[in-house]
PDB file of C-alpha atoms in Angstrom:
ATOM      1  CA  UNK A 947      77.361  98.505   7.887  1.00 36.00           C
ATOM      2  CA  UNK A 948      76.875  97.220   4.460  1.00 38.00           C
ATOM      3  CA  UNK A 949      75.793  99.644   1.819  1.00 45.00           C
ATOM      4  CA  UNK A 950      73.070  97.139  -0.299  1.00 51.00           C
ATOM      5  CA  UNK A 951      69.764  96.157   0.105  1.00 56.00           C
ATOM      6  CA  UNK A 952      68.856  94.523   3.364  1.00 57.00           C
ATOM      7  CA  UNK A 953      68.245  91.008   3.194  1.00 56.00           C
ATOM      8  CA  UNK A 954      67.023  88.872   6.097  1.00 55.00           C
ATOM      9  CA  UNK A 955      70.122  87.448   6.502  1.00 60.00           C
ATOM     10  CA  UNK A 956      72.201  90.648   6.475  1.00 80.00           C
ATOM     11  CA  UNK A 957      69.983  92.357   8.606  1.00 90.00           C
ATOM     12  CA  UNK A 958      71.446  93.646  12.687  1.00 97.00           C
ATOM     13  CA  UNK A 959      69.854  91.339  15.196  1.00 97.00           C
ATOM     14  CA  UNK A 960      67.741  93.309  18.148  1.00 98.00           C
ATOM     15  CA  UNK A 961      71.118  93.557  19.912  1.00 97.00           C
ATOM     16  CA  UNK A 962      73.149  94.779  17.454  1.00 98.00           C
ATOM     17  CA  UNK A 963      70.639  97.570  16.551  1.00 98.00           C
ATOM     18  CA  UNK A 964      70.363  98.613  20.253  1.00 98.00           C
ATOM     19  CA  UNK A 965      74.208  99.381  20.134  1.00 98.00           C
ATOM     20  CA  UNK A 966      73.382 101.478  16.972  1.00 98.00           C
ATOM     21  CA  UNK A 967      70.747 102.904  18.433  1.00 98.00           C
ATOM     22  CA  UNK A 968      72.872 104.068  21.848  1.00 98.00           C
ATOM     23  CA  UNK A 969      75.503 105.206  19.270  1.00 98.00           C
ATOM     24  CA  UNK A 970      72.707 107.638  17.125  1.00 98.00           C
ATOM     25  CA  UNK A 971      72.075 109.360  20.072  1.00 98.00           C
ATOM     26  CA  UNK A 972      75.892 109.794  21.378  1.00 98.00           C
ATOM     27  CA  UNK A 973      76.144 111.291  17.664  1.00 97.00           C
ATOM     28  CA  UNK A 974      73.103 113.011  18.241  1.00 97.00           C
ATOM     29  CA  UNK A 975      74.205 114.986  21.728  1.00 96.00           C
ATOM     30  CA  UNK A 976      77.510 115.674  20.011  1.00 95.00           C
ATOM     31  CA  UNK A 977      76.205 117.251  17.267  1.00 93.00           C
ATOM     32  CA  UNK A 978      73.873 119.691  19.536  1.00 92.00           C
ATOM     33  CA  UNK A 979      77.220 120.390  21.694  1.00 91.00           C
ATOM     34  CA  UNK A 980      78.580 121.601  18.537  1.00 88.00           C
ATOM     35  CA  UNK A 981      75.684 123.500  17.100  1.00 87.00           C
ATOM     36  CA  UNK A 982      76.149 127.135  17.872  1.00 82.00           C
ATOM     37  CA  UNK A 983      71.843 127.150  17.190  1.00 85.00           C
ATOM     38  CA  UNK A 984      68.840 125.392  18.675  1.00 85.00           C
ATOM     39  CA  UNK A 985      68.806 121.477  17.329  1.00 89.00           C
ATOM     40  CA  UNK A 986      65.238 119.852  18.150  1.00 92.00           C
ATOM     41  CA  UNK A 987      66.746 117.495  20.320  1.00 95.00           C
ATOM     42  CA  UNK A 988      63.604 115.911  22.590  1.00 93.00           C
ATOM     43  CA  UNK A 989      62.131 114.987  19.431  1.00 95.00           C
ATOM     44  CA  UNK A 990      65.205 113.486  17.910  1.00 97.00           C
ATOM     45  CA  UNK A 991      65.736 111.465  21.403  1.00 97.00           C
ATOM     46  CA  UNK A 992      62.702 110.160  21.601  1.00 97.00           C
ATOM     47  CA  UNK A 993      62.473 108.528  17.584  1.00 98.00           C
ATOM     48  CA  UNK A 994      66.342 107.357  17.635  1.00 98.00           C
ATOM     49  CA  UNK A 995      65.295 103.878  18.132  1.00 98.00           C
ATOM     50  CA  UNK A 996      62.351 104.260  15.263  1.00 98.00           C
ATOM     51  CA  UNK A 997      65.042 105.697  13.067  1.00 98.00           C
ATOM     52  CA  UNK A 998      67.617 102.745  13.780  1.00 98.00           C
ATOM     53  CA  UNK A 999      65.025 100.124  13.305  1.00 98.00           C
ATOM     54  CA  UNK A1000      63.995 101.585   9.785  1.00 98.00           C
ATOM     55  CA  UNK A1001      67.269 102.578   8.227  1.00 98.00           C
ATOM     56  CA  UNK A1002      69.251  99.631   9.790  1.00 98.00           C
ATOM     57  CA  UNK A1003      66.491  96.849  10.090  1.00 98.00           C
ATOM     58  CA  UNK A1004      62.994  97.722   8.204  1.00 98.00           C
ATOM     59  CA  UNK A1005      63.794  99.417   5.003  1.00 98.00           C
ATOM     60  CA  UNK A1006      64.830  97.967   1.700  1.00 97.00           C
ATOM     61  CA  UNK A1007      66.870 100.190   0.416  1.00 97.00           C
ATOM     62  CA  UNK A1008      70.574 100.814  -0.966  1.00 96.00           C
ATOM     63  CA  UNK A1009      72.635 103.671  -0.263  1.00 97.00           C
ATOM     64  CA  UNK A1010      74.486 103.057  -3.304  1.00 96.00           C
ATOM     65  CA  UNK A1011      71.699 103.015  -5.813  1.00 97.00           C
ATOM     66  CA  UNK A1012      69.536 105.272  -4.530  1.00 96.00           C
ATOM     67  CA  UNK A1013      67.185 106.041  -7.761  1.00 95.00           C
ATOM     68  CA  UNK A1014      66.094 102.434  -7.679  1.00 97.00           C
ATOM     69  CA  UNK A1015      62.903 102.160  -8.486  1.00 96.00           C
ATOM     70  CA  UNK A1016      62.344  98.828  -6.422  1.00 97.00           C
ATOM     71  CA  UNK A1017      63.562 100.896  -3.469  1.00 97.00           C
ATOM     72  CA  UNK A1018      61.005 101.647  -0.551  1.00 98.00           C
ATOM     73  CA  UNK A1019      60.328 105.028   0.151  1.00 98.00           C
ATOM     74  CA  UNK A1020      60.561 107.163   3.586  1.00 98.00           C
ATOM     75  CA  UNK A1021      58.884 110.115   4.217  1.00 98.00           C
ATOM     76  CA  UNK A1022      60.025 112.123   7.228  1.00 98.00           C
ATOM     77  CA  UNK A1023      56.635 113.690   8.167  1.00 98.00           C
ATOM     78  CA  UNK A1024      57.779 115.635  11.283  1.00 96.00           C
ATOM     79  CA  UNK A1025      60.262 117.793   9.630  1.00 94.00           C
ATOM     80  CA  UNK A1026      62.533 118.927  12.606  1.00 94.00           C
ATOM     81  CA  UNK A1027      63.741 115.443  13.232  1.00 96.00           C
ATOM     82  CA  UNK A1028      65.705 115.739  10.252  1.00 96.00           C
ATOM     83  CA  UNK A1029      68.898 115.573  12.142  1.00 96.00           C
ATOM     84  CA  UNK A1030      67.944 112.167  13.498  1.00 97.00           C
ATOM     85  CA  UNK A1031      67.254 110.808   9.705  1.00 98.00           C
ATOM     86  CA  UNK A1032      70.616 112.617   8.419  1.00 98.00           C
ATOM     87  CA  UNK A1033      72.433 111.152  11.382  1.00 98.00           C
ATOM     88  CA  UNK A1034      70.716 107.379  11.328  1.00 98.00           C
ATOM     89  CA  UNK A1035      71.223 107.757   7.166  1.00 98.00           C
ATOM     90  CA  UNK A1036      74.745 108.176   7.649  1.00 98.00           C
ATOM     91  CA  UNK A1037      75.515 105.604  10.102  1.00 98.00           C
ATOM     92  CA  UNK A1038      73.681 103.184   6.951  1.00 97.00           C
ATOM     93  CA  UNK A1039      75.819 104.765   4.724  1.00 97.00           C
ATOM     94  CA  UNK A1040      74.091 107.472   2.269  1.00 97.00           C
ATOM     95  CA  UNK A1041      77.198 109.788   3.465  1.00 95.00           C
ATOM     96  CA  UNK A1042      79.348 111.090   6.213  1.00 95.00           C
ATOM     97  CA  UNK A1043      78.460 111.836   9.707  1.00 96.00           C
ATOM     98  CA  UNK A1044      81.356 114.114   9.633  1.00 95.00           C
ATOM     99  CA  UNK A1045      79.845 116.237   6.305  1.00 94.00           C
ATOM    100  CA  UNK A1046      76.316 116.516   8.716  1.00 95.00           C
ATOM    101  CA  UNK A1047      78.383 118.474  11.628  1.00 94.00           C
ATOM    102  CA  UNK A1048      80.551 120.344   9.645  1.00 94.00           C
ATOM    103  CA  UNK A1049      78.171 122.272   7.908  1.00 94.00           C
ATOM    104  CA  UNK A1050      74.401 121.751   9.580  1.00 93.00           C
ATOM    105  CA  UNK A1051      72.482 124.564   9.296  1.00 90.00           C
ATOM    106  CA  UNK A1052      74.943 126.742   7.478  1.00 90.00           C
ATOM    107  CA  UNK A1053      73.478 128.867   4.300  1.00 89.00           C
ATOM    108  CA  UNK A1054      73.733 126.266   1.337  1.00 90.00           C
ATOM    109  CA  UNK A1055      74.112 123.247   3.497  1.00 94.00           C
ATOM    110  CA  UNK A1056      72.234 119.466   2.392  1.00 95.00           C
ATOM    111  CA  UNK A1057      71.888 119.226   5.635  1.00 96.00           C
ATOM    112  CA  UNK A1058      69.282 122.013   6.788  1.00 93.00           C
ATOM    113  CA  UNK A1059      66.702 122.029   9.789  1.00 91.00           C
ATOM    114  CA  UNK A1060      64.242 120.585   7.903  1.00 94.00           C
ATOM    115  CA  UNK A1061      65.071 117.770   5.050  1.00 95.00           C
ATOM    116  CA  UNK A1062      65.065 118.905   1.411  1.00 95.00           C
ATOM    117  CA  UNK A1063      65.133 116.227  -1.874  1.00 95.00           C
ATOM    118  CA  UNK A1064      66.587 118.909  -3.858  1.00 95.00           C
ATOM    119  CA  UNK A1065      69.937 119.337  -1.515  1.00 94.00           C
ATOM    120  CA  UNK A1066      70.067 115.710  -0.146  1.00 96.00           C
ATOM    121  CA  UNK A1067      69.942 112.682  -2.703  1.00 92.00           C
ATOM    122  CA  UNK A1068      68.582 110.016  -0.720  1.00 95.00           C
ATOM    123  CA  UNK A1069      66.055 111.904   0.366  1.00 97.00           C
ATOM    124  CA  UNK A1070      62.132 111.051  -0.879  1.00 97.00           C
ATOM    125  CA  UNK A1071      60.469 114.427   0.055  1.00 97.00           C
ATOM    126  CA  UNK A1072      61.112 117.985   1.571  1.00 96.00           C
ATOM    127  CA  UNK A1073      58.963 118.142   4.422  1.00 96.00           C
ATOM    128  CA  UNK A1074      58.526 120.252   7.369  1.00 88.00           C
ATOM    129  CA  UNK A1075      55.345 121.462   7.547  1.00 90.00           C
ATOM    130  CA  UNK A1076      53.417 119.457   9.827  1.00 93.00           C
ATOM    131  CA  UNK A1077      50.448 117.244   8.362  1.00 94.00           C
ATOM    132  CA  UNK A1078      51.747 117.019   5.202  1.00 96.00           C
ATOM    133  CA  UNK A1079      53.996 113.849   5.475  1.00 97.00           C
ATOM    134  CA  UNK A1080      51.265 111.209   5.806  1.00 98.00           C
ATOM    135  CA  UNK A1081      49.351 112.951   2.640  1.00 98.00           C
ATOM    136  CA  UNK A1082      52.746 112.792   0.384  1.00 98.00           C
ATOM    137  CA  UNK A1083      52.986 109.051   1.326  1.00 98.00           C
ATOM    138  CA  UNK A1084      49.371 108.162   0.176  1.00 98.00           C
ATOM    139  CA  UNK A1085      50.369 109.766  -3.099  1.00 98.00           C
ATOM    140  CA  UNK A1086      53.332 108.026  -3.479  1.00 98.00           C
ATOM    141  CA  UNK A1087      51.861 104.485  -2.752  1.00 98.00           C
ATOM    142  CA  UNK A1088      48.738 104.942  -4.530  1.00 98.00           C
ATOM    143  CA  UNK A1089      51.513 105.713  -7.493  1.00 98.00           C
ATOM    144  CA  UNK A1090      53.468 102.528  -6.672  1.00 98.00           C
ATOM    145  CA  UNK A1091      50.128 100.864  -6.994  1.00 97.00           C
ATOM    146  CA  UNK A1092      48.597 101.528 -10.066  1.00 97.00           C
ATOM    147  CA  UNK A1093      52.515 100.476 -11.596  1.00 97.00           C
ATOM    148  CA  UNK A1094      52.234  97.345  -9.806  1.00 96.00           C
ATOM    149  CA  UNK A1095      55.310  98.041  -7.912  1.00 97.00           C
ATOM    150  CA  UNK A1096      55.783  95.830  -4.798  1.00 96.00           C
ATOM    151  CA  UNK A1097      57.685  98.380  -2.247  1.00 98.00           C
ATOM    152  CA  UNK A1098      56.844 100.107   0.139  1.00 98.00           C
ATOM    153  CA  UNK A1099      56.189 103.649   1.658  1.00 98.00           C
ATOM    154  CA  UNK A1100      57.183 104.368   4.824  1.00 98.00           C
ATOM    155  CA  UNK A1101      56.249 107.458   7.114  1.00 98.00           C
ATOM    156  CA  UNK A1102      56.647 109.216  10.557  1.00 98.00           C
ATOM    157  CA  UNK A1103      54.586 110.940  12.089  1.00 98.00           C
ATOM    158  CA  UNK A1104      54.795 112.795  15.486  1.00 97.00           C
ATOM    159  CA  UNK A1105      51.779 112.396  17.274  1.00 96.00           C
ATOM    160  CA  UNK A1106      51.130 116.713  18.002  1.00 94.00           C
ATOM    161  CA  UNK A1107      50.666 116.815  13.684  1.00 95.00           C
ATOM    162  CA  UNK A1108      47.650 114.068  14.216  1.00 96.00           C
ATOM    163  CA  UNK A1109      45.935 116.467  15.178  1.00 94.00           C
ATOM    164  CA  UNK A1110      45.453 118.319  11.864  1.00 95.00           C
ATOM    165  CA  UNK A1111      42.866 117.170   9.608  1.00 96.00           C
ATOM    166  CA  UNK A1112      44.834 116.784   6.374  1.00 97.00           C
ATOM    167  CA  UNK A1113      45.586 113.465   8.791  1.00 98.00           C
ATOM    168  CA  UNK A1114      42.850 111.997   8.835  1.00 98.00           C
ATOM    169  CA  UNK A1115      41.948 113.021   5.112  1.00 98.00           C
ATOM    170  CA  UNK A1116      44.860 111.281   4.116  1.00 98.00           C
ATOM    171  CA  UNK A1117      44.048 108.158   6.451  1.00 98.00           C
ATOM    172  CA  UNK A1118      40.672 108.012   5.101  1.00 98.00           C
ATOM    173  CA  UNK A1119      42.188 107.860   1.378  1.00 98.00           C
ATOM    174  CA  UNK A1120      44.416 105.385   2.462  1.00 98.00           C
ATOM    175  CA  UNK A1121      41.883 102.924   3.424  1.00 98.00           C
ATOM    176  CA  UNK A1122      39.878 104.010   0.119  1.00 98.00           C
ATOM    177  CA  UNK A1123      42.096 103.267  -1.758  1.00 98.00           C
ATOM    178  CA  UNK A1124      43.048  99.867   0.039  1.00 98.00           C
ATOM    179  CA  UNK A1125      47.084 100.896   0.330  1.00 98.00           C
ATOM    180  CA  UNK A1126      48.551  98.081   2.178  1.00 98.00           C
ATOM    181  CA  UNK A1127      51.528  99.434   0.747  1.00 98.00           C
ATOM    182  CA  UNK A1128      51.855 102.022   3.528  1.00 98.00           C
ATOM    183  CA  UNK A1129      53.080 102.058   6.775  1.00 98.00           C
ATOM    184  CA  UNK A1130      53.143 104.947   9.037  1.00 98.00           C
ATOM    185  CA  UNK A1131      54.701 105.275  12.094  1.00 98.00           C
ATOM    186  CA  UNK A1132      53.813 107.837  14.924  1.00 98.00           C
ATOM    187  CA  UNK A1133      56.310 108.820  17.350  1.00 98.00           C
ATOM    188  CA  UNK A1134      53.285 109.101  20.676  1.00 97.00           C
ATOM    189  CA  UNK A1135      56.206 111.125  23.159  1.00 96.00           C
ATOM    190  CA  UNK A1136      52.926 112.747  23.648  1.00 95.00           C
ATOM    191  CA  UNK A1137      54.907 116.526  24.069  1.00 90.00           C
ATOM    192  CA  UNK A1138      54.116 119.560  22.122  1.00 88.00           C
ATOM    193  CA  UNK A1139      56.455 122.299  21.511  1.00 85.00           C
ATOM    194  CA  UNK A1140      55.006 124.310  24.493  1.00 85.00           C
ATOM    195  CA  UNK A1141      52.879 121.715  26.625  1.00 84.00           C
ATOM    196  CA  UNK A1142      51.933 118.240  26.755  1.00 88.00           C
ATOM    197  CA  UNK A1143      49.690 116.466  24.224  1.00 87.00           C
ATOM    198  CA  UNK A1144      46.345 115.986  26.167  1.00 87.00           C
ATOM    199  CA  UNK A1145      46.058 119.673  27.759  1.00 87.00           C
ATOM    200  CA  UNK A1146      45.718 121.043  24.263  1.00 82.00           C
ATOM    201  CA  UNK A1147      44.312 118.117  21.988  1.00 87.00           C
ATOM    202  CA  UNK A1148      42.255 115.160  22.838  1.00 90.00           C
ATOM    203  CA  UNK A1149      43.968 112.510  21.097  1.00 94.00           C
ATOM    204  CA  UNK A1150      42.759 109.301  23.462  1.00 95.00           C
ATOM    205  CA  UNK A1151      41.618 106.636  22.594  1.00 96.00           C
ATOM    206  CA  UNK A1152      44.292 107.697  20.490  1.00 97.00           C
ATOM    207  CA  UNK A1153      44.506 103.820  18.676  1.00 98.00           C
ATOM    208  CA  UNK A1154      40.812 103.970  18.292  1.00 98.00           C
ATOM    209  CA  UNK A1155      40.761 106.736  16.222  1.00 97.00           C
ATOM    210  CA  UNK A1156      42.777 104.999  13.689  1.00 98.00           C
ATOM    211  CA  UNK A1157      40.842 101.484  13.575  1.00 98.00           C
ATOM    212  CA  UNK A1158      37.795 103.784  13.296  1.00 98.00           C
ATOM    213  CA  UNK A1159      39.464 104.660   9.992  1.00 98.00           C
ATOM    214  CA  UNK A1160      39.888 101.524   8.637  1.00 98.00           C
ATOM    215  CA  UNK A1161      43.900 101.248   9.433  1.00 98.00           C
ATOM    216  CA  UNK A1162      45.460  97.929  10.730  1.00 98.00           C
ATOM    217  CA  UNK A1163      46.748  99.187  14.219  1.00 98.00           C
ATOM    218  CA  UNK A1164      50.441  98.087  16.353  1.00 98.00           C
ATOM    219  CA  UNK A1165      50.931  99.425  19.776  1.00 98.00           C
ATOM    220  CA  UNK A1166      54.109  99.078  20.789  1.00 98.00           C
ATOM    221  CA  UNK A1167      57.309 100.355  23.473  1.00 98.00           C
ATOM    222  CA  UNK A1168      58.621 103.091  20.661  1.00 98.00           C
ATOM    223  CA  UNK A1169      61.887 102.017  22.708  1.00 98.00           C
ATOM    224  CA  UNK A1170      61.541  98.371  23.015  1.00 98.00           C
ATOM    225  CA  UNK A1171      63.977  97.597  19.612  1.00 98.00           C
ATOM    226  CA  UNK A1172      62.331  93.624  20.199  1.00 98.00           C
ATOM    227  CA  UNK A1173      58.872  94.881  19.657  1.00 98.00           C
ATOM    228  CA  UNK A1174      60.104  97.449  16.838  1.00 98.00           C
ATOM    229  CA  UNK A1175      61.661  94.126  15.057  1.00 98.00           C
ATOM    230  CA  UNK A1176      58.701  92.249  15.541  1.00 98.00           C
ATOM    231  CA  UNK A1177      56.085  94.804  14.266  1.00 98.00           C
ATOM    232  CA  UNK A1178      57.940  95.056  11.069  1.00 98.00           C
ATOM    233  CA  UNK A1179      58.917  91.654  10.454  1.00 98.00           C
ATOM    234  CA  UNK A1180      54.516  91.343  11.048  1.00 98.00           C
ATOM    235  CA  UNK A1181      53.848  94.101   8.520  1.00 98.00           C
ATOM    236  CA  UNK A1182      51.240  92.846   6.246  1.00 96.00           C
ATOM    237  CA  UNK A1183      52.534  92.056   2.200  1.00 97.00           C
ATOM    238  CA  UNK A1184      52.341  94.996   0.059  1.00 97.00           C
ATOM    239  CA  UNK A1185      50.044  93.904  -2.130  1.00 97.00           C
ATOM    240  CA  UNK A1186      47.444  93.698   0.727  1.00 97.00           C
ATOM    241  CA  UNK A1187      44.576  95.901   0.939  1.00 97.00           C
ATOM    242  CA  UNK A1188      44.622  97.729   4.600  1.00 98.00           C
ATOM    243  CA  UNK A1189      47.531 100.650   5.318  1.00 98.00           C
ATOM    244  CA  UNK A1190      49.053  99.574   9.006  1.00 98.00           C
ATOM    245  CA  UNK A1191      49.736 102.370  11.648  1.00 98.00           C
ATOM    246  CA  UNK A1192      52.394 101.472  14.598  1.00 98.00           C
ATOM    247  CA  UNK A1193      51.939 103.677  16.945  1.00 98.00           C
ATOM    248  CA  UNK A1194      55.287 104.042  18.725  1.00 98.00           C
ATOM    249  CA  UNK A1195      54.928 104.929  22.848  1.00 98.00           C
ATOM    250  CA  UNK A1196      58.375 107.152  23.678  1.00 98.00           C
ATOM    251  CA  UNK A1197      59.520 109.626  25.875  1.00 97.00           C
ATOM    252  CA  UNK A1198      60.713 113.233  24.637  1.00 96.00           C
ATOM    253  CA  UNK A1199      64.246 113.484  25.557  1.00 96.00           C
ATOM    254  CA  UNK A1200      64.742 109.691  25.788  1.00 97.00           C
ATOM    255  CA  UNK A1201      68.067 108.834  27.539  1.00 97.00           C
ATOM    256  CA  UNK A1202      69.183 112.024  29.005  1.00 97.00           C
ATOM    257  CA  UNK A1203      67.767 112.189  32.346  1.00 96.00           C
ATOM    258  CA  UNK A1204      67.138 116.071  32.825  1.00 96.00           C
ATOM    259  CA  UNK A1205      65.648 116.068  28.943  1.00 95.00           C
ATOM    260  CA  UNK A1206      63.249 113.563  29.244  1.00 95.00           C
ATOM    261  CA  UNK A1207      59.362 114.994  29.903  1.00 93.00           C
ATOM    262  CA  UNK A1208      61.086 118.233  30.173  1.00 91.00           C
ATOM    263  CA  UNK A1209      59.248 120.656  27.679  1.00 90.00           C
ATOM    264  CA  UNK A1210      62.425 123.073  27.720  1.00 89.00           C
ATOM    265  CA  UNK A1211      64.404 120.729  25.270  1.00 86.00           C
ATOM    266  CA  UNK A1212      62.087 120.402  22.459  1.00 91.00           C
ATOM    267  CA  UNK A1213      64.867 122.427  20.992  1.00 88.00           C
ATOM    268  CA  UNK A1214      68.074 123.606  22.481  1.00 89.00           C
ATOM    269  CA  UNK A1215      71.857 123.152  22.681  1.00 88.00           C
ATOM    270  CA  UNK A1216      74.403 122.308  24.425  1.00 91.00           C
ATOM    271  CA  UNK A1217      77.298 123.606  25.970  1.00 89.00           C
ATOM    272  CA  UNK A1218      80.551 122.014  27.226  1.00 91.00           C
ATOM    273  CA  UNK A1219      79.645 121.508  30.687  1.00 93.00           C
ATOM    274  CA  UNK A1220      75.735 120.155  29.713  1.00 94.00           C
ATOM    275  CA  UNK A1221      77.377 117.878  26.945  1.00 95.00           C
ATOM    276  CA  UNK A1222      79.431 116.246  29.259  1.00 96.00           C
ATOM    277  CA  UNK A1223      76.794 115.797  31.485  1.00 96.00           C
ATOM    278  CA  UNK A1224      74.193 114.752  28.767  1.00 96.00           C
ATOM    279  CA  UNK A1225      76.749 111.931  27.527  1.00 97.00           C
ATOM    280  CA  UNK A1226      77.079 110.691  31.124  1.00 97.00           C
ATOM    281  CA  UNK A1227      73.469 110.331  31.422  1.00 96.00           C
ATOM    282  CA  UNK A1228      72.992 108.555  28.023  1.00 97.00           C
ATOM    283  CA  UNK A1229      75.523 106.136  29.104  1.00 97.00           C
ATOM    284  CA  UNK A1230      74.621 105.763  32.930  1.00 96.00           C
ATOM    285  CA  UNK A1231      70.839 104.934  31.170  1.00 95.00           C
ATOM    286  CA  UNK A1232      71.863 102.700  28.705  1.00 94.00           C
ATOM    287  CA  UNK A1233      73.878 100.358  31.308  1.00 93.00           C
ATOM    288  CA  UNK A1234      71.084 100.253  33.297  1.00 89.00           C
ATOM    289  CA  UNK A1235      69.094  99.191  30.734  1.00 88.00           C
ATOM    290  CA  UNK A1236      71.039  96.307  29.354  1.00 82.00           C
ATOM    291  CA  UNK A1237      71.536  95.140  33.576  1.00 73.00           C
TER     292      UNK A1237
END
């Protein structure tokens, strides 16, 4: 993968980023086979293809010049996915996938649970705790527009955080403040860590809630990479004057049969025996999805 700034011409077709996609997730259930502790792994299943579409496809960004200031910005909003972004990052080319398993997790590692800016250059924001994400990216494009700059900020959401009102503060600034600039995506897998979305928190008319403040709204197959292409090639300019939500359907686990809607593997690992088996299922899923 080239290590510039995407251009339209340079960029994966829908394809090519499926195959990177499939290969983020091998990487993925390696990793967690490898882990001696509990990697978030239903969470990082279910935004792989998210991940691939933004660091491969969506973002303008350069691995090699990563204090640009024409850059856009990503803010990883749900914290524990962080292994996804470090993993989808790498494949892109900010650094090794090799330097992410050899020392994840360890005391003094870049590559911690939860991202951190200070350890990781390429990284926009430490994050982590939940709600904060879409709050951090207001700031940052209400920054980028009183400058005049002409990126833009990125963020992901899981759809359990939206249910914390520093949310919806932040989406009702947004709108204030006319940020077409931002673009927030939420990963709707519709799990919690201990139960499933609607037993604990009403979210539906979960797109509803969004128009209501003001937000230009995409519902899409968070697993469809066509529709992920299409909602970003659709993203309104910049400079416009309404933030966009895509609300991304998915399925916790996505790709490994006996993860998927299974609340056990929110977090977990792997052994030798359950890695196997895991990789078989990834691959036995992926064929029959490209029959």
């Amino acid at each position: 993968m080239s290590s510039s700034p995407l251009q339209t011409d340079q960029r994966p077709n829908v394809a090519e980023l499926e195959d990177l996609a499939f290969e983020l997730r091998r990487k993925l259930l390696q990793l967690c086979g490898t882990y001696e502790g509990a990697v978030h792994i239903g969470g990082d299943l279910s935004s792989a293809d998210i991940f691939t579409a933004l660091f491969h496809y969506g973002l303008n960004v350069d691995p090699t010049d990563i204090a640009n200031p024409a850059r856009d910005r990503f803010v990883l909003s749900k914290g524990h996915a962080a292994v996804c972004m470090y993993i989808a990052m790498a494949m892109r080319g900010f650094f090794s996938y090799e330097g992410i398993v050899d020392t994840y997790g360890q005391l003094d590692s870049a590559y911690g649970m939860h991202p951190c800016k200070v350890q990781l250059p390429g990284v926009e924001a430490s994050t982590g705790s939940l709600g904060h994400g879409l709050p951090l990216a207001v700031g940052m494009a209400l920054s980028a527009r009183h400058r005049g700059d002409a990126h833009r900020v990125f963020t992901l959401l899981g759809d359990g955080e939206t249910g914390e009102g520093s949310v919806w503060e932040a989406a009702m600034a947004a709108r204030s403040n006319r940020l077409g600039n931002l673009v927030a995506f939420v990963d709707r897998n519709r799990q919690l860590m201990t139960s499933f979305a609607e037993e604990r928190v009403a979210f539906e008319p979960y797109p509803d809630k969004w128009r209501a403040f003001g937000w230009n709204v995409v519902h899409i197959d968070g697993h469809d990479m066509g529709q992920l292409v299409e909602a970003l090639d659709a993203l309104p300019e910049p400079h416009s004057e309404t933030p966009t939500v895509i609300i991304a359907e998915t399925v916790k686990g996505k790709g490994v049969d006996f993860m998927e809607h299974n609340l056990a593997w929110h977090a977990g690992s792997l052994g030798a025996a359950d890695l196997e088996r895991a990789l078989a299922a990834l691959t036995a899923s992926r064929e029959k999805e490209s029959v």
